[in-house]
PDB file of N, CA and C in Angstrom:
ATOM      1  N   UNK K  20    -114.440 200.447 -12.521  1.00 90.00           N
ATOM      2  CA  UNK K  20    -114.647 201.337 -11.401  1.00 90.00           C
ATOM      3  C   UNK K  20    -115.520 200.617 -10.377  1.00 90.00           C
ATOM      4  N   UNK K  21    -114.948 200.815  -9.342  1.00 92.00           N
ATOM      5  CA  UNK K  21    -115.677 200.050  -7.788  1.00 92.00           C
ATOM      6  C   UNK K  21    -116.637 201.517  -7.111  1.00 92.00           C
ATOM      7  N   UNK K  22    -118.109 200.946  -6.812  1.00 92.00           N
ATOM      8  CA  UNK K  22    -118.332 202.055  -5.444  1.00 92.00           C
ATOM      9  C   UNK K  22    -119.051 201.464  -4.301  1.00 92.00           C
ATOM     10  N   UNK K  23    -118.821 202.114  -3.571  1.00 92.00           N
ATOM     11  CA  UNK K  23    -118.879 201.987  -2.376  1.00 92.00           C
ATOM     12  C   UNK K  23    -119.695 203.108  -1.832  1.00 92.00           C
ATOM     13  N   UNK K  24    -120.683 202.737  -0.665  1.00 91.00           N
ATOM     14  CA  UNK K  24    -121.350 203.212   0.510  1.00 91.00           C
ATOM     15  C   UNK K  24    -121.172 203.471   1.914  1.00 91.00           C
ATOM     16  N   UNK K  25    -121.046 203.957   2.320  1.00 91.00           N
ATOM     17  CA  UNK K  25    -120.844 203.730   4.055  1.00 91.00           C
ATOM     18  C   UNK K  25    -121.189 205.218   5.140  1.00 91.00           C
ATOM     19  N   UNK K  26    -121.986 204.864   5.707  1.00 88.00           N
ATOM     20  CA  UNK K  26    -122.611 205.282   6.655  1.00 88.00           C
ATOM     21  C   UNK K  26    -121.912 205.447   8.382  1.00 88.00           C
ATOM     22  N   UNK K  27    -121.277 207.306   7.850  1.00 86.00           N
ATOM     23  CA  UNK K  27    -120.611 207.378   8.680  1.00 86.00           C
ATOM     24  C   UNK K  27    -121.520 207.451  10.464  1.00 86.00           C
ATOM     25  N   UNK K  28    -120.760 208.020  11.746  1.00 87.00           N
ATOM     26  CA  UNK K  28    -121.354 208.083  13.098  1.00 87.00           C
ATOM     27  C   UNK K  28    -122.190 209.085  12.931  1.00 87.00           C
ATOM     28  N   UNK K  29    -122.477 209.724  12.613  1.00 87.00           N
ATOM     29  CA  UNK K  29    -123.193 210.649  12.458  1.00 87.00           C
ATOM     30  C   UNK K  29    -124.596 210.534  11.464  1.00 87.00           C
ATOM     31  N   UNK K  30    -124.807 209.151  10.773  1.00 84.00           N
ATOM     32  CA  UNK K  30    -126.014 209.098  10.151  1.00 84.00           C
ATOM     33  C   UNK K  30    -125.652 209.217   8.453  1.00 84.00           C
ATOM     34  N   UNK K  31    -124.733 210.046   8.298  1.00 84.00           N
ATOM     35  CA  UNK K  31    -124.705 210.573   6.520  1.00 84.00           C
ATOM     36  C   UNK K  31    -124.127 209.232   6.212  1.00 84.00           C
ATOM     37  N   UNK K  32    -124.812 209.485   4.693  1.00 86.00           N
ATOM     38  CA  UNK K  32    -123.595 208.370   3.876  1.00 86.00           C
ATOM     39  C   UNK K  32    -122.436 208.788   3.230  1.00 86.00           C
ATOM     40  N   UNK K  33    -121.712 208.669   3.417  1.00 88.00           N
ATOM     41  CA  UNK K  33    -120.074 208.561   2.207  1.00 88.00           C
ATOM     42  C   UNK K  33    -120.106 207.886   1.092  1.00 88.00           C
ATOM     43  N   UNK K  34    -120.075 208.100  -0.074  1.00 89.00           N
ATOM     44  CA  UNK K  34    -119.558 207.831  -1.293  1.00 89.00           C
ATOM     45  C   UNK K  34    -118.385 207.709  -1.951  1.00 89.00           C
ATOM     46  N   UNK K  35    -117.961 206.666  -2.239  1.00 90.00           N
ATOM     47  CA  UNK K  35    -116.773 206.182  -2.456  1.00 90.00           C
ATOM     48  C   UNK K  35    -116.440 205.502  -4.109  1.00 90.00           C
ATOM     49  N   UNK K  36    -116.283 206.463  -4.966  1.00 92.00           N
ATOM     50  CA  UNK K  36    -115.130 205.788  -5.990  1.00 92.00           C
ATOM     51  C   UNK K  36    -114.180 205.678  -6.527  1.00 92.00           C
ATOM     52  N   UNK K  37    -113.558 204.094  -6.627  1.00 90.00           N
ATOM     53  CA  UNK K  37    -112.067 204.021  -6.718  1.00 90.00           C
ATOM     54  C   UNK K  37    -112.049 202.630  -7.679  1.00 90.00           C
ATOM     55  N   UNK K  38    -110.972 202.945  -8.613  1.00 92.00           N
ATOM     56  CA  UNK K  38    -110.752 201.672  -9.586  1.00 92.00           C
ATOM     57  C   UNK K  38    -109.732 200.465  -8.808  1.00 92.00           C
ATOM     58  N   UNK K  39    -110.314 200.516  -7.625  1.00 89.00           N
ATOM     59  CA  UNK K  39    -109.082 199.688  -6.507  1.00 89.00           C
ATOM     60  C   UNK K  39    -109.922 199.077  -5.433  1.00 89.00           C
ATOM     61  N   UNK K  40    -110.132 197.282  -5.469  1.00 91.00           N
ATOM     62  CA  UNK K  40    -111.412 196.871  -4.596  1.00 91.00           C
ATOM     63  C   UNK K  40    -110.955 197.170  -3.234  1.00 91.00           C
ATOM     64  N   UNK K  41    -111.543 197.561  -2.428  1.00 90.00           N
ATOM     65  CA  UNK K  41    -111.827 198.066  -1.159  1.00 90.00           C
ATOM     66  C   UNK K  41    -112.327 196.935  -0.037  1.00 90.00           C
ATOM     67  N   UNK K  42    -112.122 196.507   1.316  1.00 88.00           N
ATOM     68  CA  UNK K  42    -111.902 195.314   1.732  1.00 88.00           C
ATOM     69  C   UNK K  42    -112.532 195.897   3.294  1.00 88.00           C
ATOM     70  N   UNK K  43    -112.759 197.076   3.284  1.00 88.00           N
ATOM     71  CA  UNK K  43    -113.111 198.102   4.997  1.00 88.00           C
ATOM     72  C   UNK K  43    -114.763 197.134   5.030  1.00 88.00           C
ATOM     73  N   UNK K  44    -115.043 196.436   6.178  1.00 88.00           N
ATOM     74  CA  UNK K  44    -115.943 195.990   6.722  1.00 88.00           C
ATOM     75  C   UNK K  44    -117.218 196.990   6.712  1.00 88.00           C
ATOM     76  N   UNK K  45    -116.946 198.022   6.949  1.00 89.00           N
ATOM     77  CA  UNK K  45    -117.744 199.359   7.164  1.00 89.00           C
ATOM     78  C   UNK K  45    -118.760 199.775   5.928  1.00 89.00           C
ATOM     79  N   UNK K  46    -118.131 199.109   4.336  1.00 91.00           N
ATOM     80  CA  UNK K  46    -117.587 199.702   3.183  1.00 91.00           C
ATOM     81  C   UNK K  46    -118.880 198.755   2.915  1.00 91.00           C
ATOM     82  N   UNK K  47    -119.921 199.268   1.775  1.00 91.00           N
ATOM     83  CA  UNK K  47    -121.263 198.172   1.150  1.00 91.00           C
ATOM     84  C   UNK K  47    -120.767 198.346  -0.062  1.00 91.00           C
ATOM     85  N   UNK K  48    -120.512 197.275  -1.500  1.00 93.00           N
ATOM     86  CA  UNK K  48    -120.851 197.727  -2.469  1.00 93.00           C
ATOM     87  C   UNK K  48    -121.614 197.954  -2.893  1.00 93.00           C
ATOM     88  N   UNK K  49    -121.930 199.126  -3.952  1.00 92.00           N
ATOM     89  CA  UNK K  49    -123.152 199.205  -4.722  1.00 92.00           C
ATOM     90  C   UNK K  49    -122.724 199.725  -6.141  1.00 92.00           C
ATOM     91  N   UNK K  50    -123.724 199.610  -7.153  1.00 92.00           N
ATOM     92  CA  UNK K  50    -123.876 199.547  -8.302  1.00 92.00           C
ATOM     93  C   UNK K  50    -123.658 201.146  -9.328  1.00 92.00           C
ATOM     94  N   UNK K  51    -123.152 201.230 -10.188  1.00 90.00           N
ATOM     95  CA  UNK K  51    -122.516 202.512 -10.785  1.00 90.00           C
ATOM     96  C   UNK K  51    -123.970 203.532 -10.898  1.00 90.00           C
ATOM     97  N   UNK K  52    -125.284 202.901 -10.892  1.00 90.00           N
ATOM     98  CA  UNK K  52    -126.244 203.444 -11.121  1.00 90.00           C
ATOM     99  C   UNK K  52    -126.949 204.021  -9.630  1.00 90.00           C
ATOM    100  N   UNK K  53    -127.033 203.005  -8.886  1.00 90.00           N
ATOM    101  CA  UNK K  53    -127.195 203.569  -7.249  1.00 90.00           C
ATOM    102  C   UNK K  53    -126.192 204.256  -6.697  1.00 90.00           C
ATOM    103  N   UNK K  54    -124.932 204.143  -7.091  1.00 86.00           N
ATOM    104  CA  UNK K  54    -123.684 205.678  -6.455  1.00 86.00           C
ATOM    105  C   UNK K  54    -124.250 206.506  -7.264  1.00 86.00           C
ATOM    106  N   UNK K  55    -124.551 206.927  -8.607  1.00 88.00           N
ATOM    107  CA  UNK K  55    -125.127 208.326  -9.454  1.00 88.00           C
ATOM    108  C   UNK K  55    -126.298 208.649  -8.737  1.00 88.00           C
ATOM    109  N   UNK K  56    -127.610 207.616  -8.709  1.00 87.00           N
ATOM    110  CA  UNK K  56    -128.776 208.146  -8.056  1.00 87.00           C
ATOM    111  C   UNK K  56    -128.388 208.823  -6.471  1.00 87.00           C
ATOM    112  N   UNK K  57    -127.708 207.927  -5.734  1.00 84.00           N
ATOM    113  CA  UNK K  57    -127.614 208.524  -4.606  1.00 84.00           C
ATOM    114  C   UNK K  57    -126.723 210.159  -4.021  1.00 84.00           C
ATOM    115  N   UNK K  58    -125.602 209.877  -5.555  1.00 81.00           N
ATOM    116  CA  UNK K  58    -124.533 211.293  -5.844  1.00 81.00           C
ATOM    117  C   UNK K  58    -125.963 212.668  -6.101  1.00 81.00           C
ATOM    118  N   UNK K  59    -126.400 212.100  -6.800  1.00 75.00           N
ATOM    119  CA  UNK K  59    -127.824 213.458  -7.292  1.00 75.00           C
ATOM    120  C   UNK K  59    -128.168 213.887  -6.122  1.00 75.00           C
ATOM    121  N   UNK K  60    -128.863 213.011  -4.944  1.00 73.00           N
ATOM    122  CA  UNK K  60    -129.784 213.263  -3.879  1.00 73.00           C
ATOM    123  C   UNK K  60    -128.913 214.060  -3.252  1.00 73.00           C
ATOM    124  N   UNK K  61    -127.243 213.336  -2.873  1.00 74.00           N
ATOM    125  CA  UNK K  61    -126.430 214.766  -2.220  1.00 74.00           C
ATOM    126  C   UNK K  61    -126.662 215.837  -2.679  1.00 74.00           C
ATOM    127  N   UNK K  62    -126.327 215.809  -3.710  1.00 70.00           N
ATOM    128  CA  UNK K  62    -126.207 217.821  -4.859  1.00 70.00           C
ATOM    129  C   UNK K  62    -127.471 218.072  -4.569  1.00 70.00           C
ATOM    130  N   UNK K  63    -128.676 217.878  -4.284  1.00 65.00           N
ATOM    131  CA  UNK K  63    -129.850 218.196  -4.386  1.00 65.00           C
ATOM    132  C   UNK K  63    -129.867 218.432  -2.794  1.00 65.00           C
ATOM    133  N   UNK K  64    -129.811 218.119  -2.352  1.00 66.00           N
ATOM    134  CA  UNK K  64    -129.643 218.524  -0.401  1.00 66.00           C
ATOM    135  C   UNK K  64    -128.964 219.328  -0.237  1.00 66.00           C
ATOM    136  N   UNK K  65    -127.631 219.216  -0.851  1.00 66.00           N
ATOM    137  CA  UNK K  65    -126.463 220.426  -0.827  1.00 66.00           C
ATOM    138  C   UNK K  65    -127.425 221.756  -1.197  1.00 66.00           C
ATOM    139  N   UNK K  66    -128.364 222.133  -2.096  1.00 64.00           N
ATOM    140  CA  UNK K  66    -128.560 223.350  -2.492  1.00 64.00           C
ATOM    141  C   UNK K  66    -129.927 224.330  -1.343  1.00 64.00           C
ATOM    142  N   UNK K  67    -129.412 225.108  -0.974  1.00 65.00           N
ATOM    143  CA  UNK K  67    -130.233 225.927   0.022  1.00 65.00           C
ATOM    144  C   UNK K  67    -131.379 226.154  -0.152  1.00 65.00           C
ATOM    145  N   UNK K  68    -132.265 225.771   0.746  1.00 56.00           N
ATOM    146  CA  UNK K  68    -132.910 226.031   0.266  1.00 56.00           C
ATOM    147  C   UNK K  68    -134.314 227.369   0.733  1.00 56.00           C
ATOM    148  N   UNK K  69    -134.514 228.036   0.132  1.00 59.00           N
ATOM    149  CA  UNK K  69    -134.689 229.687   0.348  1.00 59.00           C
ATOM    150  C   UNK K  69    -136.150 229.972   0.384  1.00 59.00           C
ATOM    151  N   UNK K  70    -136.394 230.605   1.104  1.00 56.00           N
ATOM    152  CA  UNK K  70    -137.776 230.729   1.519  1.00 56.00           C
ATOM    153  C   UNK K  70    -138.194 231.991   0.540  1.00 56.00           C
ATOM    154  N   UNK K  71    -138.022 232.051  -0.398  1.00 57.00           N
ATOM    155  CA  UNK K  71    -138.071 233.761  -1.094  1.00 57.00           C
ATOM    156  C   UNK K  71    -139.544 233.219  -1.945  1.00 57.00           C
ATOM    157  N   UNK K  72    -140.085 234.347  -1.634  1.00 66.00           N
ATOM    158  CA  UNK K  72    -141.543 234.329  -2.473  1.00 66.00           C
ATOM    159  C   UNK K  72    -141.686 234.439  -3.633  1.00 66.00           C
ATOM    160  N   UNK K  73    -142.591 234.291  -4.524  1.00 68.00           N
ATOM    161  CA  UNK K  73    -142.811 234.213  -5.860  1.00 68.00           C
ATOM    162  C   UNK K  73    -142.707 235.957  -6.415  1.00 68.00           C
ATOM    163  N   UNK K  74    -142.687 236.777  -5.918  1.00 71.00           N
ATOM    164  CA  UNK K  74    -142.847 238.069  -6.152  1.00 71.00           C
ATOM    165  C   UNK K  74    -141.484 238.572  -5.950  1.00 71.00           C
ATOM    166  N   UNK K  75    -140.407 238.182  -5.380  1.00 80.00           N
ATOM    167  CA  UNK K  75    -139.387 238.487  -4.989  1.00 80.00           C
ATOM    168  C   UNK K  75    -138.580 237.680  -6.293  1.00 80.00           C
ATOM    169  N   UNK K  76    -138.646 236.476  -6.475  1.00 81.00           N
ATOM    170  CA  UNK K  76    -138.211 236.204  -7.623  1.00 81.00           C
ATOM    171  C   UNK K  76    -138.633 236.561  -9.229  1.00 81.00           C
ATOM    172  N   UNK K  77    -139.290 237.103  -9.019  1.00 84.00           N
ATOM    173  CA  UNK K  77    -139.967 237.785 -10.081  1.00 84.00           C
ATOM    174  C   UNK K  77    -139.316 239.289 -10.283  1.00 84.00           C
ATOM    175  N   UNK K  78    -139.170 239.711  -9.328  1.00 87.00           N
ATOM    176  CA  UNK K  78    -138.268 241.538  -9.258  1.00 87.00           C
ATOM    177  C   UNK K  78    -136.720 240.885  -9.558  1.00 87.00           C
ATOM    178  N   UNK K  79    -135.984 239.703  -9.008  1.00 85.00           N
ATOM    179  CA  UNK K  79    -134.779 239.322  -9.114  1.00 85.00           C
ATOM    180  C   UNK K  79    -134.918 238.911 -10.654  1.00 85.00           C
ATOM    181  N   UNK K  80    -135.643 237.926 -11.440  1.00 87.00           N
ATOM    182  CA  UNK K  80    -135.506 238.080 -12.496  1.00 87.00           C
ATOM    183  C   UNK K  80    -135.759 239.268 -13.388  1.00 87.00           C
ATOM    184  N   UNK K  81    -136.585 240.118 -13.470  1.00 90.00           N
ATOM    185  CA  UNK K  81    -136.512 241.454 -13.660  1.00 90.00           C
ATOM    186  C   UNK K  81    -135.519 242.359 -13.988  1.00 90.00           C
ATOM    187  N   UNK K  82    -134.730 242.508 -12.471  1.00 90.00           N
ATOM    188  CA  UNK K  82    -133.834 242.946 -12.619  1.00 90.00           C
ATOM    189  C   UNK K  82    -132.422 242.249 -13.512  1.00 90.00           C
ATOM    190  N   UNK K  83    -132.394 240.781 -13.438  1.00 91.00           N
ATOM    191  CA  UNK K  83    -131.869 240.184 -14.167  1.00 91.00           C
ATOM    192  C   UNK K  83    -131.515 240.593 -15.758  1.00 91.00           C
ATOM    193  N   UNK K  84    -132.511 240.807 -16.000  1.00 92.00           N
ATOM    194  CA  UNK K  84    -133.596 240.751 -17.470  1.00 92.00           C
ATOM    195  C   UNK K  84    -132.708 242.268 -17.992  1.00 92.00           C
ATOM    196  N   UNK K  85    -133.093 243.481 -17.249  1.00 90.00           N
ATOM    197  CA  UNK K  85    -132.750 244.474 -17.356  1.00 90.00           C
ATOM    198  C   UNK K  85    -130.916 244.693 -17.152  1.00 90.00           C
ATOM    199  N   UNK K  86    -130.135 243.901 -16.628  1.00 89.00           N
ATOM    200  CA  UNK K  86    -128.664 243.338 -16.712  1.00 89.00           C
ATOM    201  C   UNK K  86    -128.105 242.803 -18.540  1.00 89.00           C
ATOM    202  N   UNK K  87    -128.840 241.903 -18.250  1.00 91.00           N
ATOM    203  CA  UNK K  87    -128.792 241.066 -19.434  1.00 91.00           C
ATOM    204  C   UNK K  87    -128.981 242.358 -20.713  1.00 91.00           C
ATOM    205  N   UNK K  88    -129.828 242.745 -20.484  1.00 90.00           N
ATOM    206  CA  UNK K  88    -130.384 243.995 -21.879  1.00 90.00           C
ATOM    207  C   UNK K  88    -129.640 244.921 -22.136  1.00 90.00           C
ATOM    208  N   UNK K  89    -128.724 245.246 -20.835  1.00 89.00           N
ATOM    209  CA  UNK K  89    -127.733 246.573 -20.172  1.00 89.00           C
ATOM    210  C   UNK K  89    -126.425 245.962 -20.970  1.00 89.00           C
ATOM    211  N   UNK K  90    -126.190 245.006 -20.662  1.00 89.00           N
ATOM    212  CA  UNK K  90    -124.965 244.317 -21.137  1.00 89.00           C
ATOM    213  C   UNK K  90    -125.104 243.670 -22.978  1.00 89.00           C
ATOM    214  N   UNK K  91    -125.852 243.388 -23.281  1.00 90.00           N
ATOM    215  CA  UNK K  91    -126.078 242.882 -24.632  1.00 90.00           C
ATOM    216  C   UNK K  91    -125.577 244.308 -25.240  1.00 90.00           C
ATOM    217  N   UNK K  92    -126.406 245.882 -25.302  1.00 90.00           N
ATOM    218  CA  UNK K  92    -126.699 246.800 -25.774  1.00 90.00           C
ATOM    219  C   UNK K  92    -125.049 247.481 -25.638  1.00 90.00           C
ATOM    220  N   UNK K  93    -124.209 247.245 -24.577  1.00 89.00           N
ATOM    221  CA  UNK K  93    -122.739 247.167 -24.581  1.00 89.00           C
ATOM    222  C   UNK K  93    -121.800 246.734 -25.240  1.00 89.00           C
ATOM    223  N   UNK K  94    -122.285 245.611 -25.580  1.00 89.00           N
ATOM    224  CA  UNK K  94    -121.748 244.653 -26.601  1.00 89.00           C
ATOM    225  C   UNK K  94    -122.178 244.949 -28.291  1.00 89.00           C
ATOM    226  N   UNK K  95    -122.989 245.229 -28.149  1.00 91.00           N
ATOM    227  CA  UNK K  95    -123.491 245.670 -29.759  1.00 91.00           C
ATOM    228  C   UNK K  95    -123.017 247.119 -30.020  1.00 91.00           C
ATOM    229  N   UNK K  96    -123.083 248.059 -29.399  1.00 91.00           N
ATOM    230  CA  UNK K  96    -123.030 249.331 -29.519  1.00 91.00           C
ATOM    231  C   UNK K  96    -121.274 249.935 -29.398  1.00 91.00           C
ATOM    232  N   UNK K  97    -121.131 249.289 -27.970  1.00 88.00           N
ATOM    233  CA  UNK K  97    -119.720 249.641 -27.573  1.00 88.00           C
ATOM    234  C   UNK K  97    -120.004 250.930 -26.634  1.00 88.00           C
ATOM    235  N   UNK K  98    -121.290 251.442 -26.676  1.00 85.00           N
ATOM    236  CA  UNK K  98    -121.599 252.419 -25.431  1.00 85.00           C
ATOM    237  C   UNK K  98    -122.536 251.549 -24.117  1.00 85.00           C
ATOM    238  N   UNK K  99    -121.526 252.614 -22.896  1.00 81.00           N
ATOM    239  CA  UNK K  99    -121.952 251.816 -21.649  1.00 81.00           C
ATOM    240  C   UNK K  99    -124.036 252.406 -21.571  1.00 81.00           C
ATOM    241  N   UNK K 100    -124.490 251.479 -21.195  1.00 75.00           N
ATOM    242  CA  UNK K 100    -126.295 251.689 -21.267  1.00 75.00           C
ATOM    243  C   UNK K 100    -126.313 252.004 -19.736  1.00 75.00           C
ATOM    244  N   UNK K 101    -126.942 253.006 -19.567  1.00 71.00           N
ATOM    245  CA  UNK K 101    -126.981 253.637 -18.021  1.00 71.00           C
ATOM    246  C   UNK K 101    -127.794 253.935 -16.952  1.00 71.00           C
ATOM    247  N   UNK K 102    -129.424 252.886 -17.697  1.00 66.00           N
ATOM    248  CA  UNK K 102    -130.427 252.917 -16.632  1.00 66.00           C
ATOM    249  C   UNK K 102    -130.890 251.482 -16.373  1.00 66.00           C
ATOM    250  N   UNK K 103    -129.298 251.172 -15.589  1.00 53.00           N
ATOM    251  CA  UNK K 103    -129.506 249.893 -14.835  1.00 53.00           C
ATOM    252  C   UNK K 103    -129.338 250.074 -13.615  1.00 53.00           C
TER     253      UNK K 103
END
């Protein structure tokens, strides 16, 4: 497996792998370990990121919590649990 880098007009990089050597001037090789490190940093930029306070995630897990308990007690019982 070949990868490749390249840094489109706009500043981003492109990631490129292909079991087929690549010859585009544009095109840097790099190493199976620097395409993974640099693949992570995308997925890690990709994810939004949310200004929600510690107290707000705390009621969302909560309520989570109380889902999870609603649904287990469904599953064991076979009756729907009704103060969710």
């Amino acid at each position: 497996m070949r990868y490749y880098k390249k840094t489109d007009e706009n500043g981003n990089v492109v990631l490129i792998a292909t079991t087929t050597e690549l010859t585009d001037a544009s095109l840097t090789e790099i190493s199976e370990e620097e395409y993974s490190e640099l693949d992570y940093c995308e997925e890690i930029a990709d994810i939004p990121n949310d200004d929600i306070s510690e107290q707000s995630k705390d009621e969302r897990i909560a309520e989570l919590e109380k889902e999870n308990a609603a649904l287990l007690f469904q599953i064991l019982t076979g009756e729907e649990y009704a103060d969710v």
